[in-house]
CSV table of C-alpha atoms in Angstrom, one decimal:
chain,number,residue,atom,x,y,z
A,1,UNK,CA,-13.5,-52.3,9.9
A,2,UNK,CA,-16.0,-53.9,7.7
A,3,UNK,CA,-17.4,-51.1,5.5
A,4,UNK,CA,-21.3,-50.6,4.8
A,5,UNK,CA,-21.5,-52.9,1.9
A,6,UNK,CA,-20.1,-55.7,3.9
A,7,UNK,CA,-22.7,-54.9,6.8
A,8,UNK,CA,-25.4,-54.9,4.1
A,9,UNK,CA,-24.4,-57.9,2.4
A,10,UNK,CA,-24.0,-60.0,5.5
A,11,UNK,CA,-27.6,-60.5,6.4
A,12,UNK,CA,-28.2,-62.4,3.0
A,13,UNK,CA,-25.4,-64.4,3.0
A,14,UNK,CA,-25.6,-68.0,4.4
A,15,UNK,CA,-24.9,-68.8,7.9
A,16,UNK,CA,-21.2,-69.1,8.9
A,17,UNK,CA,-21.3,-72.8,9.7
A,18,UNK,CA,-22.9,-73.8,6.5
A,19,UNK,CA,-20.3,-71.7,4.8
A,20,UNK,CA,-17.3,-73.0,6.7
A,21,UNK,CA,-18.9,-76.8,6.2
A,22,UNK,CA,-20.1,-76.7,2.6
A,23,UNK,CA,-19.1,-73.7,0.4
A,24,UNK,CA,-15.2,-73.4,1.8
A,25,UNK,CA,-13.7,-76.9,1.1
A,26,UNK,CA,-15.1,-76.8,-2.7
A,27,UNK,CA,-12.2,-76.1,-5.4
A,28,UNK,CA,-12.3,-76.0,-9.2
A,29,UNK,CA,-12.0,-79.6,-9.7
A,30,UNK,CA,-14.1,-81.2,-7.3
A,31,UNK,CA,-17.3,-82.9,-8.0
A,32,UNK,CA,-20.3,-81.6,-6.2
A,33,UNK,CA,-23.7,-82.6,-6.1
A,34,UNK,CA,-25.9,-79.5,-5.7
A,35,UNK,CA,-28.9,-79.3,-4.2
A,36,UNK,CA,-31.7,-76.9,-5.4
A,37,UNK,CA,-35.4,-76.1,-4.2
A,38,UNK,CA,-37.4,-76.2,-7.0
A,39,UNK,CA,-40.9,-74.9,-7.3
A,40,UNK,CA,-43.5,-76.9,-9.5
A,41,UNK,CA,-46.8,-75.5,-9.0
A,42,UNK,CA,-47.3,-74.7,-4.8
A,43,UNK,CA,-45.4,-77.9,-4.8
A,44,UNK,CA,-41.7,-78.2,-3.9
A,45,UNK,CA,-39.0,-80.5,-4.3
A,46,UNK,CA,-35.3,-81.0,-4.1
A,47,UNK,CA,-33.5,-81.6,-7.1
A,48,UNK,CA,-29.5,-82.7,-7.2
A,49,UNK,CA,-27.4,-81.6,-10.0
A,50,UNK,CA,-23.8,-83.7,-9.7
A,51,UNK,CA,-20.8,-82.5,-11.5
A,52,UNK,CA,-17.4,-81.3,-12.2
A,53,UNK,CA,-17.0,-77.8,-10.5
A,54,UNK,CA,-15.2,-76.1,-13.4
A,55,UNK,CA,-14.9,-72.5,-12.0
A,56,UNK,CA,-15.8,-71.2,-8.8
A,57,UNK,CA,-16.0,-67.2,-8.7
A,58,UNK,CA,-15.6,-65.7,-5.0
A,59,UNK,CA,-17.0,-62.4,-4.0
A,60,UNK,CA,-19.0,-62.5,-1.2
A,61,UNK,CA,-22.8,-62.6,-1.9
A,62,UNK,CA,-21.8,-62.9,-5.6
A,63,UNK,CA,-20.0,-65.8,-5.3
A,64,UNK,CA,-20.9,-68.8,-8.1
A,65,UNK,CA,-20.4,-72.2,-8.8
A,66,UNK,CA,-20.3,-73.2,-12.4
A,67,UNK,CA,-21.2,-76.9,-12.6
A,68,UNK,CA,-20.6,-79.5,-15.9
A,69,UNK,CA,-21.6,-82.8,-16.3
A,70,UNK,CA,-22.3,-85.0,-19.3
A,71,UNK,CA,-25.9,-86.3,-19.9
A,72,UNK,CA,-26.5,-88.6,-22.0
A,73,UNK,CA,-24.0,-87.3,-24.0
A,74,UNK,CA,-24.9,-84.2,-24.1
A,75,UNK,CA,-22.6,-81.3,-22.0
A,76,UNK,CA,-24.8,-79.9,-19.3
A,77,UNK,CA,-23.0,-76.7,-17.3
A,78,UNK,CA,-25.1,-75.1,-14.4
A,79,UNK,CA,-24.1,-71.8,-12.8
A,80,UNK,CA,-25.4,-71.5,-8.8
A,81,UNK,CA,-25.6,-68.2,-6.7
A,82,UNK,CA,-23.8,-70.1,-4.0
A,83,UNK,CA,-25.9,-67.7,-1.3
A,84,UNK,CA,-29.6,-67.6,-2.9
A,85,UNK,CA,-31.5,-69.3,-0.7
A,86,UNK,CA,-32.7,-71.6,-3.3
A,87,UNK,CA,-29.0,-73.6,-3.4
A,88,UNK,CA,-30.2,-75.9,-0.6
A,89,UNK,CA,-26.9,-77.8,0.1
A,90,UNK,CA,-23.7,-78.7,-1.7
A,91,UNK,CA,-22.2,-82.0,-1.2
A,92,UNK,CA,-18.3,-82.6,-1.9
A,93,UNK,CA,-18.4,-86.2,-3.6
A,94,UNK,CA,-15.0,-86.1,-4.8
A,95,UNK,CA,-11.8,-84.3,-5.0
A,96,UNK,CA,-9.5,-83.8,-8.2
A,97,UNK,CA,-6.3,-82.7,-9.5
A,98,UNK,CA,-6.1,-80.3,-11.9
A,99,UNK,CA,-4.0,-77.2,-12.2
A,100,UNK,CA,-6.2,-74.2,-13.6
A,101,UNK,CA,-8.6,-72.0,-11.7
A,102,UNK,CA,-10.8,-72.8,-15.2
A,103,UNK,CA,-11.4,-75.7,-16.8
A,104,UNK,CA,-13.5,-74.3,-19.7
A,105,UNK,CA,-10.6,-77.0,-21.7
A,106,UNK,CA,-13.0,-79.9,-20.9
A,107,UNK,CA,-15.5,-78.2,-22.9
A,108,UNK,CA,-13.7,-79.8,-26.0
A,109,UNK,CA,-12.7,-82.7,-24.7
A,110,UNK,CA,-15.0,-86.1,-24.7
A,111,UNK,CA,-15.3,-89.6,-23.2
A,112,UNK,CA,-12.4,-91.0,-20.7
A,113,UNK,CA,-9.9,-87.7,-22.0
A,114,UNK,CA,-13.0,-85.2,-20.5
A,115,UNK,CA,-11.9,-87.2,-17.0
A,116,UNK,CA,-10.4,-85.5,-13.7
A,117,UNK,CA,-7.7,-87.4,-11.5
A,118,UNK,CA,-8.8,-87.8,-8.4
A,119,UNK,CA,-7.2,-86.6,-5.8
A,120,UNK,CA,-6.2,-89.4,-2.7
A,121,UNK,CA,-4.6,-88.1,0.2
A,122,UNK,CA,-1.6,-85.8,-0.3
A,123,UNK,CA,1.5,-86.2,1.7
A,124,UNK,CA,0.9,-82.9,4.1
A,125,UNK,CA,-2.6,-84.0,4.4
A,126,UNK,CA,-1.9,-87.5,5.8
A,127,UNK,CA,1.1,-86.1,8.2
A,128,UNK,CA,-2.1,-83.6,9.7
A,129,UNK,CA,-4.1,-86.5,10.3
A,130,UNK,CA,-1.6,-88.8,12.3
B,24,UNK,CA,-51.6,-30.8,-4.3
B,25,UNK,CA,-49.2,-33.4,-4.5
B,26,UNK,CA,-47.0,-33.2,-1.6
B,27,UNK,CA,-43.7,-34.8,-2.8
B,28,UNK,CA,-41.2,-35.9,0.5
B,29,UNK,CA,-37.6,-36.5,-0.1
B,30,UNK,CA,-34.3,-36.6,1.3
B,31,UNK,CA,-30.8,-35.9,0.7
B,32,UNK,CA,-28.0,-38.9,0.8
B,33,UNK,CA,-24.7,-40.4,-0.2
B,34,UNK,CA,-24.4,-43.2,-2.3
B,35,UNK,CA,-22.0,-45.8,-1.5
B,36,UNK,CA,-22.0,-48.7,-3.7
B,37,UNK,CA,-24.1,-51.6,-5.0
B,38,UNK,CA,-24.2,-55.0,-4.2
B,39,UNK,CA,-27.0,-58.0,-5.1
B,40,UNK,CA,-29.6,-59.9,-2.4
B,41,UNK,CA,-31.6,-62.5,-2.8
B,42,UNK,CA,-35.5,-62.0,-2.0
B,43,UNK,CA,-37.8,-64.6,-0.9
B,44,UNK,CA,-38.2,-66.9,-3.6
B,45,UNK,CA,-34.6,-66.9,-4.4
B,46,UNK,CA,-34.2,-64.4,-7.4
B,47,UNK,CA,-31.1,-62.0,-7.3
B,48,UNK,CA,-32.0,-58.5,-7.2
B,49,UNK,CA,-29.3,-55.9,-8.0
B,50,UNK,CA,-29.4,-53.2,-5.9
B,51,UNK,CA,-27.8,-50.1,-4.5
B,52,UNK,CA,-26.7,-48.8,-1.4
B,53,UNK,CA,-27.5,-45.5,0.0
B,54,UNK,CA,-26.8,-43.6,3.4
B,55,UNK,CA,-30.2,-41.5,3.4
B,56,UNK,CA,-30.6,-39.2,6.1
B,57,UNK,CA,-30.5,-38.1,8.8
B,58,UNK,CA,-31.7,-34.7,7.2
B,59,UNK,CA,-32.7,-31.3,9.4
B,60,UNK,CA,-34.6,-29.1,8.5
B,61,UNK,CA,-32.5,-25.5,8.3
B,62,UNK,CA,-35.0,-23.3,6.8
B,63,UNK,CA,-38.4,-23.0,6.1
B,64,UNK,CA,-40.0,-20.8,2.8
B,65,UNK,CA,-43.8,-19.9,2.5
B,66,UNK,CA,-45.8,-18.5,0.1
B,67,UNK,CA,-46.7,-15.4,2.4
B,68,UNK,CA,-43.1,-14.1,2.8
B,69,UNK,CA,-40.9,-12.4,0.8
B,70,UNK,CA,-39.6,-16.0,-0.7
B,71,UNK,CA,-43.1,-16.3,-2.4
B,72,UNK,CA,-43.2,-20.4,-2.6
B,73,UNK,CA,-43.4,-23.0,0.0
B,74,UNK,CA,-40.5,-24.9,0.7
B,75,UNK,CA,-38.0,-26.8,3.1
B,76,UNK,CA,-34.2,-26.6,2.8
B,77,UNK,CA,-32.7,-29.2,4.4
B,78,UNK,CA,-29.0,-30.6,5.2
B,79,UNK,CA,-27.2,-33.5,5.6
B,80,UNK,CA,-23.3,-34.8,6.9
B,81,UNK,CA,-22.7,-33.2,10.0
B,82,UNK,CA,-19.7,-30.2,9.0
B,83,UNK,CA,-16.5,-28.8,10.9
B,84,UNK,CA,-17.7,-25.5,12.1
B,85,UNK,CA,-13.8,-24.5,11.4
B,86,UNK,CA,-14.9,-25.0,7.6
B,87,UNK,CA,-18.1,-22.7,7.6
B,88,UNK,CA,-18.0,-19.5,5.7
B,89,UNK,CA,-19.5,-16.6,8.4
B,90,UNK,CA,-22.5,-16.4,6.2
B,91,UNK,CA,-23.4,-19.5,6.0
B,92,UNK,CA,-22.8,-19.9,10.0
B,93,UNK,CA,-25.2,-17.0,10.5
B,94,UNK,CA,-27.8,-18.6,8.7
B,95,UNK,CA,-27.1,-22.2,10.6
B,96,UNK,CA,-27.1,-19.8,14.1
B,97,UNK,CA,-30.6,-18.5,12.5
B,98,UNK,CA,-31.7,-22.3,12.3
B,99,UNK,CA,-30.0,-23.3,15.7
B,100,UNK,CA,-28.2,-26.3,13.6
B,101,UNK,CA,-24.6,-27.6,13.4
B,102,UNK,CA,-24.0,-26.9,10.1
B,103,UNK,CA,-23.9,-29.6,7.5
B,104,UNK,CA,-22.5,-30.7,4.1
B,105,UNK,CA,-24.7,-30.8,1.7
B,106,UNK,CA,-28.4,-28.4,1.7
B,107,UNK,CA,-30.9,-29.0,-0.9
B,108,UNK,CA,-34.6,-27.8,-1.0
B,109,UNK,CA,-37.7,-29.4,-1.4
B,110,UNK,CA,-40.5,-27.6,-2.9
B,111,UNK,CA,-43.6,-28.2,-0.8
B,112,UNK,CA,-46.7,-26.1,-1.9
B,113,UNK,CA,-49.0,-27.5,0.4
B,114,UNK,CA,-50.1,-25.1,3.5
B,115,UNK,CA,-51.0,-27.7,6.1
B,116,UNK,CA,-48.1,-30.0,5.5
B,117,UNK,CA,-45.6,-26.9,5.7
B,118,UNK,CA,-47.1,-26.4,8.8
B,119,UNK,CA,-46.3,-29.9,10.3
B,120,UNK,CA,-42.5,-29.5,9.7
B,121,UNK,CA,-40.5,-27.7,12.1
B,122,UNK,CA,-36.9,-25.8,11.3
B,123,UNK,CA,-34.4,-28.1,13.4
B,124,UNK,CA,-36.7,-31.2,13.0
B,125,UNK,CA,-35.0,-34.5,12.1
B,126,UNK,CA,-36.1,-36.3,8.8
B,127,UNK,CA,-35.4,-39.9,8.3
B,128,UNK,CA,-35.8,-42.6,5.7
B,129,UNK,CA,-39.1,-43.7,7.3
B,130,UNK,CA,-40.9,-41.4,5.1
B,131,UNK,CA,-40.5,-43.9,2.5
B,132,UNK,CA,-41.6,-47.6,2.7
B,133,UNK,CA,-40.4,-50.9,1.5
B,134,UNK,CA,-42.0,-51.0,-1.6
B,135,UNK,CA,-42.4,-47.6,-2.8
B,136,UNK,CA,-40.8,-46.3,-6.1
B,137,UNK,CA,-38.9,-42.9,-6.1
B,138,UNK,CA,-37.3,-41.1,-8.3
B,139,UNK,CA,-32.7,-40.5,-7.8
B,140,UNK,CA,-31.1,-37.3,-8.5
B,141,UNK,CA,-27.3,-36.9,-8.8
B,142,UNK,CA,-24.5,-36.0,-10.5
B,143,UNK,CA,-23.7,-38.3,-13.6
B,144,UNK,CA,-19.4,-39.7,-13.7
B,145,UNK,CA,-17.3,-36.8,-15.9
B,146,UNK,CA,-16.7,-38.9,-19.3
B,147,UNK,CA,-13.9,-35.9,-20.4
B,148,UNK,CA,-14.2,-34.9,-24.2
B,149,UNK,CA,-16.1,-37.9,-25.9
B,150,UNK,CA,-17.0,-38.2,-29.6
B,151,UNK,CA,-20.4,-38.7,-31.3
B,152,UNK,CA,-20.5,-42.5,-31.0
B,153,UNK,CA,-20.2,-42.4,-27.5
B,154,UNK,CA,-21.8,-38.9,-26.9
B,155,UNK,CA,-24.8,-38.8,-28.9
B,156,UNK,CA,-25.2,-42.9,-30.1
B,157,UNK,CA,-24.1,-42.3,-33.7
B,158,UNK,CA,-23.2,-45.1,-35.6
B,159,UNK,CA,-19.7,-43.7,-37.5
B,160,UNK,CA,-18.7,-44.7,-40.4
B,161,UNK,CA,-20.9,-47.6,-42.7
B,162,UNK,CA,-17.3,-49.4,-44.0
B,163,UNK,CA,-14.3,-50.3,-42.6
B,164,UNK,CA,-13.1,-51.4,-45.4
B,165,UNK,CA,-12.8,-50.2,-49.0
B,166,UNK,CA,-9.9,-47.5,-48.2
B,167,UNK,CA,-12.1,-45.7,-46.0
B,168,UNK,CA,-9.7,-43.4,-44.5
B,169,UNK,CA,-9.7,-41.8,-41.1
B,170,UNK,CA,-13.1,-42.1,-41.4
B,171,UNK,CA,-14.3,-44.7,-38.3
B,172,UNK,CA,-15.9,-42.9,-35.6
B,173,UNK,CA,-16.7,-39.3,-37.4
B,174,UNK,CA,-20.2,-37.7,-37.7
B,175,UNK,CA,-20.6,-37.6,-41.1
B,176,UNK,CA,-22.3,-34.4,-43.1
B,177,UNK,CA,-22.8,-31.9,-41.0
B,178,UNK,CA,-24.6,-29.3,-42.7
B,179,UNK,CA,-25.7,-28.3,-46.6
B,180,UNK,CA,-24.0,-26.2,-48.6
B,181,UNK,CA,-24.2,-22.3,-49.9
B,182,UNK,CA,-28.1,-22.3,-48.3
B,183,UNK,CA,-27.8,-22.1,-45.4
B,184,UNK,CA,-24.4,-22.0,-45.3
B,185,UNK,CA,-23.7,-22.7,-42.2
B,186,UNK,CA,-24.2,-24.9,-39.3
B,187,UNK,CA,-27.8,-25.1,-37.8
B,188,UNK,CA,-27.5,-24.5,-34.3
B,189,UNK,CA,-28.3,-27.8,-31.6
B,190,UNK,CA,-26.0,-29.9,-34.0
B,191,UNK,CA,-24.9,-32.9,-32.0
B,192,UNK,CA,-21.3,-33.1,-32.4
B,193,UNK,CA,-18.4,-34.0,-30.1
B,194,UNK,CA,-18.0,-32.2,-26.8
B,195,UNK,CA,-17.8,-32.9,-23.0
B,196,UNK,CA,-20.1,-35.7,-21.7
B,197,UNK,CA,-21.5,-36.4,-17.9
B,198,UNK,CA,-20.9,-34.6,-14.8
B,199,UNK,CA,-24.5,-33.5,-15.6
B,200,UNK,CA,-27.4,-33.6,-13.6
B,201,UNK,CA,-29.5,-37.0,-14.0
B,202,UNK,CA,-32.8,-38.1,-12.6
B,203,UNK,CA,-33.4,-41.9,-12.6
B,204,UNK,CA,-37.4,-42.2,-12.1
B,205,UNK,CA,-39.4,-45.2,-10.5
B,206,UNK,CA,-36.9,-47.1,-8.9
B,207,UNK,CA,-38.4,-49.4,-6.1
B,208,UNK,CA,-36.8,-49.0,-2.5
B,209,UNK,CA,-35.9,-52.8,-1.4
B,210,UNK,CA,-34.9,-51.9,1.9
B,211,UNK,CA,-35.0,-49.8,4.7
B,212,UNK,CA,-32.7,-50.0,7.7
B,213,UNK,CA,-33.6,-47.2,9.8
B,214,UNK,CA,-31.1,-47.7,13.2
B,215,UNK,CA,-28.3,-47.2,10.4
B,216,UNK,CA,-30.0,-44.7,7.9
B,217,UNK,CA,-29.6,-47.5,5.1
B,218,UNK,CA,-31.7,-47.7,2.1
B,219,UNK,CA,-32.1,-50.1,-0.5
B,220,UNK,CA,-33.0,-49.0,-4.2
B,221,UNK,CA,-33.4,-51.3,-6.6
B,222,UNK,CA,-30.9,-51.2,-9.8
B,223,UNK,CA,-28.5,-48.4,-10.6
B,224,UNK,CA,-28.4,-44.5,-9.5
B,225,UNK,CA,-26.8,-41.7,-11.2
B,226,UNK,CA,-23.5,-40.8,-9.9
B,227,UNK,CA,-20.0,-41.8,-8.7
B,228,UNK,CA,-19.5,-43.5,-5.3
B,229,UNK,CA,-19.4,-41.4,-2.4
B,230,UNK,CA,-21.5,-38.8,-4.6
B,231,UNK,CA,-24.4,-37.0,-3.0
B,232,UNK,CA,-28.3,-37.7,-4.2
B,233,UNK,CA,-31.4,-36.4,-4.0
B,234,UNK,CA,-33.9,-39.2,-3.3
B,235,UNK,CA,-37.6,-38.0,-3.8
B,236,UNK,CA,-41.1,-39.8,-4.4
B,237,UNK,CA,-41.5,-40.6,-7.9
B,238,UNK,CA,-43.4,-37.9,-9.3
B,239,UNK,CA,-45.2,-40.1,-11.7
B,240,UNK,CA,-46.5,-42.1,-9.5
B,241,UNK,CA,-47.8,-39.3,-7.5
B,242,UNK,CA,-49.7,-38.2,-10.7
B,243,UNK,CA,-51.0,-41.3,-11.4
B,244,UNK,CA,-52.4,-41.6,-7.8
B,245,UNK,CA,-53.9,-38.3,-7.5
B,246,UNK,CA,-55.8,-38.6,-10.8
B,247,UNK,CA,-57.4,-41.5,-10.0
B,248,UNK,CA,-58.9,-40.3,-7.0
B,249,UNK,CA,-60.6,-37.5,-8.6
């Protein structure tokens, strides 16, 4: 039985297939390119912020994506309400390896030792696909 | 005459939504209503005021005392939970409401701000920092002793010699009655008696709460129309 909160909460999450497509396959790890709505004015446009997802916090409607890239040398970390209506999409460009549910750690680390090892096919994973 | 509708509810949690243009609004979920009306009070009888009582949670009629099922029989209701009254001073609107009638959250609208009574969580025995805000001691260090988290002078000496009374000291906090005022309802789903309200309401989960139209409001309104 689903209890009342649940029922409540549904109606503002995101449809199931977009969850199942674009929320449910992103890990801590990964590198996303997020998709926002932005209002400028009565004028709006799509801006794309691509990163290393460095904590991903479930809980239903609550659920966030904390996102940190590097520009121009300068460390950049986003936080998304992965259900407001304003997170347009969220594109899986990569996966990685890493073995923390946090990776606040790269916070101190620079350059090539701030990189994540990407993650190629894994041995279960290719047996699935034959 | 401000005539001042509310109803009777449980609380059951709080979540977050997003509105329209994407902000995330913190809100909390109540199960208002369905309230009946059990009795009605005028001004004329021997209760001397206007006023509704009315009830909400449906009850085992195993667990009513025989008092309090004679006055349900009176009201030909089942009887119910939780009764609370509603002042209402206001002849013609008294008049309107019917002992039996059902009252539902469509007396309020999307929009509207009311005001949330319940009970406040039971904090136990707390001390004067968390009790009455005080700050403790200035120093942690310089062998203060023992010291940390106590009031400090409470009193003067020989004159009056003694304490004045209404010092704030240590003592049992919550499980008080609270009033939150001017909190905006969200949302109202009527086919499952859920309501909205925007940020936090007095009380425990599962506690029961008086929601009513925020009184200040209501002032504010009326004295502009005069």
């Amino acid at each position: 039985m689903t209890s009342v909160r649940e029922q409540v909460e549904k109606t503002y999450l995101k449809p199931e297939t977009q969850v199942e497509a674009e929320i449910k396959p992103v890990e801590v790890g990964d590198t996303v390119r997020v998709h926002t709505r932005i209002k400028e004015g009565d004028k709006e446009r799509i801006q794309v912020f691509e990163g290393i997802v460095i904590r991903f916090k479930k809980g239903g409607i609550s659920s966030s994506l904390t996102v940190r890239k590097v520009s121009h040398g300068v460390g950049v970390e986003r936080i998304f309400p992965v259900h407001a209506p304003t997170v347009e999409k969220i594109e899986l460009k990569a996966k990685g390896v890493v073995r923390r549910a946090r990776l606040y750690y790269l916070r101190s680390l620079h350059g090539k030792a701030a990189r994540i090892k990407a993650r190629t096919q894994t041995k279960r994973e290719g047996e699935a696909s034959e | 005459m401000i005539i001042r509708m509310g109803l009777v509810g449980k609380k059951v949690g709080m979540t977050q939504i997003f509105d329209a243009e994407g902000h995330c609004i913190p809100v909390t979920i109540l199960e208002l209503g369905p309230n009946t009306i059990i009795q009605k009070k005028t001004k004329n009888t021997k209760d001397g005021y206007g006023a509704i009582q009315i009830g909400f949670s449906e009850k085992d009629h195993k667990k009513v005392t025989k008092p309090m099922a004679g006055h349900f029989k009176a009201a030909k209701v089942k009887p119910q939970w939780v009764l609370r009254e509603l002042r209402i001073n206001d002849e013609t609107k008294l008049g309107e409401l019917e002992v039996g009638q059902e009252l539902k959250a469509d007396i309020f609208q999307e929009g509207d701000f009311v005001d949330v009574t319940g009970t406040s969580k039971g904090k136990g025995f707390q001390g004067v920092m968390k009790r009455h805000n005080m700050k403790g001691s200035k120093q942690a260090t310089h062998g203060t002793h023992e010291y940390f988290r106590h009031p400090g002078s409470i009193g003067c000496r020989t004159t009056p010699g003694r304490v004045m009374p209404g010092k704030r000291m240590g003592g049992h906090m919550g499980d008080e009655t609270v009033t939150t005022q001017n909190l905006k309802v969200v949302k109202i789903d009527l086919e499952k008696n859920i309501v909205l309200i925007q940020g936090a309401v007095p009380g425990a989960k599962n506690s029961y709460v008086m929601v009513r139209q925020a009184m200040k409001k209501l002032l504010r309104a009326s004295s502009k129309k005069k």
